[in-house]
Amino acid sequence: MCKGLATLPATCLKSAKDIKHKISFLLQKPEPQAADPKPIKEKTSAAAAVAAKSGPTAAEVEKWKQSFSHVMSSDTGLAVFKSFLRSEFSEENIDFWLACEDYKKTPASKLATRAKQIYQQYIEADAPKEVNLDAATREETRQNVENACPSCFVEAQKMIYTLMEKDSYRRFLKSQLIQDLCSTQTTCTKEKKGCDCAENRQMLVGGA
């Protein structure tokens, strides 16, 4: 077991510091945008905290590479993927998907109000964080919002999920961020057998 960062191999430690700087840059707060009338308590708030505390394990990164669903079902995966989308200026896609997840838990008495807010924020023409939907899905969603129910964003959410899976996810897997994470974990394993590199992973996403 490692006794501290000082005991880590020099190459492993250097890689950790480099990736820490990259992820810290990606996780910087984005420029202010038009405010949502009722800010969503996004799952990524907790996810970012998880990522900042421990960072992704080698097993987690391997799962992310297996399927997009593994990324979306992981708190750390969501945080890192959202950071990647932010770097590509397409963060609105994950924000909309999370808004839809949050909407499904909305009390019946508040569905109409919340549906209108999401529609105005992400779907209508020139919305502050407009997502890329085809005309038919956009119109269907508009009609659904007029008679809000828990499933009125299902098709739109499914389309954005598919867009992220077929497009952004593929670039995510090829990104320097993922390559660096894999490279650092491999270096740690080879150069310091028996070390769990917990301190190193903490450094990757903002630890001391």
CSV table of C-alpha atoms in Angstrom, one decimal:
chain,number,residue,atom,x,y,z
A,1,MET,CA,0.0,0.0,0.0
A,2,CYS,CA,1.3,3.4,-0.8
A,3,LYS,CA,2.3,5.6,2.1
A,4,GLY,CA,1.9,8.9,0.2
A,5,LEU,CA,2.5,10.7,-3.0
A,6,ALA,CA,6.2,10.8,-2.3
A,7,THR,CA,6.4,7.0,-2.8
A,8,LEU,CA,4.8,7.0,-6.2
A,9,PRO,CA,7.1,6.5,-9.3
A,10,ALA,CA,8.2,9.8,-10.8
A,11,THR,CA,6.6,9.1,-14.2
A,12,CYS,CA,3.3,8.1,-12.6
A,13,LEU,CA,3.3,11.3,-10.5
A,14,LYS,CA,4.1,13.5,-13.4
A,15,SER,CA,1.3,12.0,-15.5
A,16,ALA,CA,-1.1,12.5,-12.7
A,17,LYS,CA,-0.2,16.2,-12.4
A,18,ASP,CA,-0.6,16.8,-16.1
A,19,ILE,CA,-4.1,15.2,-16.2
A,20,LYS,CA,-5.1,17.0,-13.0
A,21,HIS,CA,-4.5,20.3,-14.8
A,22,LYS,CA,-6.5,19.1,-17.9
A,23,ILE,CA,-9.5,18.0,-15.9
A,24,SER,CA,-9.4,21.1,-13.7
A,25,PHE,CA,-9.6,23.2,-16.8
A,26,LEU,CA,-12.6,21.2,-18.2
A,27,LEU,CA,-14.4,21.4,-14.9
A,28,GLN,CA,-14.2,25.2,-14.7
A,29,LYS,CA,-17.5,26.9,-14.4
A,30,PRO,CA,-18.9,27.8,-17.9
A,31,GLU,CA,-19.9,31.3,-19.0
A,32,PRO,CA,-23.3,32.3,-17.6
A,33,GLN,CA,-26.3,31.6,-19.9
A,34,ALA,CA,-29.9,32.4,-19.8
A,35,ALA,CA,-31.2,31.2,-16.4
A,36,ASP,CA,-33.7,28.4,-16.1
A,37,PRO,CA,-36.7,29.8,-14.2
A,38,LYS,CA,-36.4,26.8,-11.8
A,39,PRO,CA,-32.8,25.6,-11.8
A,40,ILE,CA,-32.5,21.8,-12.0
A,41,LYS,CA,-30.7,20.0,-9.2
A,42,GLU,CA,-28.6,18.1,-11.7
A,43,LYS,CA,-27.3,14.7,-10.9
A,44,THR,CA,-23.9,16.0,-12.1
A,45,SER,CA,-23.6,18.2,-9.0
A,46,ALA,CA,-23.1,15.2,-6.9
A,47,ALA,CA,-21.2,13.5,-9.7
A,48,ALA,CA,-18.7,16.2,-9.9
A,49,ALA,CA,-18.1,16.0,-6.1
A,50,VAL,CA,-17.6,12.2,-6.4
A,51,ALA,CA,-15.1,12.7,-9.3
A,52,ALA,CA,-13.2,15.4,-7.4
A,53,LYS,CA,-12.9,13.2,-4.4
A,54,SER,CA,-11.7,9.9,-5.8
A,55,GLY,CA,-11.5,10.0,-9.6
A,56,PRO,CA,-12.2,7.2,-12.0
A,57,THR,CA,-10.8,3.8,-11.3
A,58,ALA,CA,-9.2,1.6,-14.1
A,59,ALA,CA,-12.3,-0.6,-14.0
A,60,GLU,CA,-14.6,2.4,-14.4
A,61,VAL,CA,-12.7,3.7,-17.5
A,62,GLU,CA,-12.8,0.2,-19.0
A,63,LYS,CA,-16.6,0.1,-18.5
A,64,TRP,CA,-17.0,3.5,-20.2
A,65,LYS,CA,-15.2,2.1,-23.2
A,66,GLN,CA,-17.6,-0.9,-23.4
A,67,SER,CA,-20.8,1.1,-23.8
A,68,PHE,CA,-22.3,4.6,-23.5
A,69,SER,CA,-24.8,3.3,-21.0
A,70,HIS,CA,-22.0,2.6,-18.5
A,71,VAL,CA,-20.9,6.3,-18.8
A,72,MET,CA,-24.5,7.5,-18.3
A,73,SER,CA,-25.1,5.3,-15.3
A,74,SER,CA,-21.9,6.3,-13.5
A,75,ASP,CA,-21.7,9.5,-11.4
A,76,THR,CA,-18.1,9.9,-12.2
A,77,GLY,CA,-18.7,9.0,-15.9
A,78,LEU,CA,-21.4,11.7,-16.1
A,79,ALA,CA,-19.2,14.3,-14.6
A,80,VAL,CA,-16.2,13.5,-16.9
A,81,PHE,CA,-18.5,13.2,-20.0
A,82,LYS,CA,-20.2,16.5,-19.2
A,83,SER,CA,-16.8,18.1,-18.9
A,84,PHE,CA,-15.9,16.7,-22.4
A,85,LEU,CA,-19.1,18.0,-23.9
A,86,ARG,CA,-18.4,21.4,-22.4
A,87,SER,CA,-15.0,21.4,-24.1
A,88,GLU,CA,-16.9,20.8,-27.4
A,89,PHE,CA,-19.5,23.5,-26.6
A,90,SER,CA,-22.4,20.9,-26.7
A,91,GLU,CA,-23.1,20.7,-23.0
A,92,GLU,CA,-26.8,21.5,-23.6
A,93,ASN,CA,-27.3,17.9,-24.7
A,94,ILE,CA,-26.4,16.4,-21.4
A,95,ASP,CA,-28.2,19.2,-19.5
A,96,PHE,CA,-31.4,18.5,-21.5
A,97,TRP,CA,-31.2,14.7,-20.9
A,98,LEU,CA,-30.7,15.3,-17.2
A,99,ALA,CA,-33.6,17.8,-17.2
A,100,CYS,CA,-35.8,15.1,-18.6
A,101,GLU,CA,-34.7,12.6,-16.0
A,102,ASP,CA,-35.5,15.2,-13.3
A,103,TYR,CA,-38.9,16.0,-15.0
A,104,LYS,CA,-40.0,12.3,-14.6
A,105,LYS,CA,-39.9,12.8,-10.8
A,106,THR,CA,-41.9,16.0,-10.9
A,107,PRO,CA,-45.1,16.0,-8.8
A,108,ALA,CA,-48.3,15.9,-11.0
A,109,SER,CA,-49.3,19.3,-9.8
A,110,LYS,CA,-46.2,20.9,-11.2
A,111,LEU,CA,-45.8,19.0,-14.5
A,112,ALA,CA,-47.4,21.7,-16.6
A,113,THR,CA,-45.1,24.5,-15.3
A,114,ARG,CA,-42.0,22.4,-15.4
A,115,ALA,CA,-42.7,21.1,-18.9
A,116,LYS,CA,-43.1,24.7,-20.2
A,117,GLN,CA,-39.8,25.7,-18.6
A,118,ILE,CA,-37.9,22.8,-20.2
A,119,TYR,CA,-39.5,23.5,-23.6
A,120,GLN,CA,-38.6,27.2,-23.4
A,121,GLN,CA,-35.0,26.4,-22.2
A,122,TYR,CA,-34.1,23.6,-24.6
A,123,ILE,CA,-36.6,23.1,-27.4
A,124,GLU,CA,-38.4,26.1,-28.8
A,125,ALA,CA,-36.7,28.1,-31.7
A,126,ASP,CA,-33.8,30.2,-30.4
A,127,ALA,CA,-34.0,28.7,-26.9
A,128,PRO,CA,-31.1,29.6,-24.6
A,129,LYS,CA,-29.7,26.1,-24.7
A,130,GLU,CA,-31.5,24.8,-27.8
A,131,VAL,CA,-30.8,21.1,-28.6
A,132,ASN,CA,-30.7,19.6,-32.1
A,133,LEU,CA,-34.1,17.9,-32.8
A,134,ASP,CA,-35.7,17.2,-36.1
A,135,ALA,CA,-38.9,19.2,-37.0
A,136,ALA,CA,-41.3,16.3,-36.4
A,137,THR,CA,-39.9,15.5,-32.9
A,138,ARG,CA,-39.9,19.2,-32.0
A,139,GLU,CA,-43.5,19.6,-33.1
A,140,GLU,CA,-44.6,16.5,-31.3
A,141,THR,CA,-42.9,17.7,-28.1
A,142,ARG,CA,-44.6,21.1,-28.4
A,143,GLN,CA,-48.0,19.4,-28.6
A,144,ASN,CA,-47.1,17.1,-25.7
A,145,VAL,CA,-46.2,20.1,-23.5
A,146,GLU,CA,-49.7,21.6,-24.0
A,147,ASN,CA,-51.0,18.5,-22.2
A,148,ALA,CA,-48.1,17.8,-19.9
A,149,CYS,CA,-47.6,14.3,-18.6
A,150,PRO,CA,-44.6,12.4,-17.3
A,151,SER,CA,-43.7,11.0,-20.7
A,152,CYS,CA,-44.1,14.2,-22.9
A,153,PHE,CA,-40.3,14.4,-23.4
A,154,VAL,CA,-39.6,10.7,-24.0
A,155,GLU,CA,-39.0,10.9,-27.8
A,156,ALA,CA,-37.0,14.1,-27.6
A,157,GLN,CA,-34.8,12.7,-24.8
A,158,LYS,CA,-34.3,9.5,-26.7
A,159,MET,CA,-33.2,11.4,-29.8
A,160,ILE,CA,-30.6,13.4,-27.8
A,161,TYR,CA,-29.4,10.3,-26.1
A,162,THR,CA,-28.8,8.6,-29.5
A,163,LEU,CA,-27.1,11.8,-30.8
A,164,MET,CA,-24.7,11.7,-27.9
A,165,GLU,CA,-24.1,8.0,-28.2
A,166,LYS,CA,-23.5,8.0,-32.0
A,167,ASP,CA,-21.5,11.2,-32.1
A,168,SER,CA,-20.1,12.7,-28.9
A,169,TYR,CA,-19.4,9.4,-27.2
A,170,ARG,CA,-17.2,8.2,-30.0
A,171,ARG,CA,-15.1,11.3,-29.8
A,172,PHE,CA,-15.0,11.0,-26.1
A,173,LEU,CA,-13.4,7.6,-26.3
A,174,LYS,CA,-10.8,8.9,-28.6
A,175,SER,CA,-10.2,12.1,-26.6
A,176,GLN,CA,-6.8,12.9,-25.1
A,177,LEU,CA,-8.5,12.9,-21.7
A,178,ILE,CA,-9.4,9.2,-21.8
A,179,GLN,CA,-6.1,8.2,-23.4
A,180,ASP,CA,-4.2,10.0,-20.6
A,181,LEU,CA,-6.3,8.3,-17.9
A,182,CYS,CA,-5.7,4.9,-19.4
A,183,SER,CA,-2.0,5.7,-19.8
A,184,THR,CA,-1.5,6.9,-16.3
A,185,GLN,CA,-3.3,3.8,-14.8
A,186,THR,CA,-1.1,1.5,-16.9
A,187,THR,CA,2.0,3.3,-15.8
A,188,CYS,CA,1.1,3.0,-12.1
A,189,THR,CA,0.3,-0.7,-12.5
A,190,LYS,CA,3.6,-1.5,-14.2
A,191,GLU,CA,5.9,0.6,-12.1
A,192,LYS,CA,4.4,0.2,-8.6
A,193,LYS,CA,2.9,-3.2,-8.2
A,194,GLY,CA,0.9,-3.5,-5.0
A,195,CYS,CA,0.1,0.2,-4.9
A,196,ASP,CA,-3.6,1.1,-5.3
A,197,CYS,CA,-2.7,4.6,-6.5
A,198,ALA,CA,-5.6,6.1,-4.6
A,199,GLU,CA,-3.6,9.3,-3.9
A,200,ASN,CA,-2.7,9.5,-7.6
A,201,ARG,CA,-6.4,9.1,-8.8
A,202,GLN,CA,-7.3,11.9,-6.4
A,203,MET,CA,-4.8,14.2,-8.0
A,204,LEU,CA,-6.3,13.5,-11.4
A,205,VAL,CA,-9.5,15.3,-10.6
A,206,GLY,CA,-8.5,18.0,-8.2
A,207,GLY,CA,-7.3,16.3,-5.0
A,208,ALA,CA,-4.5,17.8,-2.8
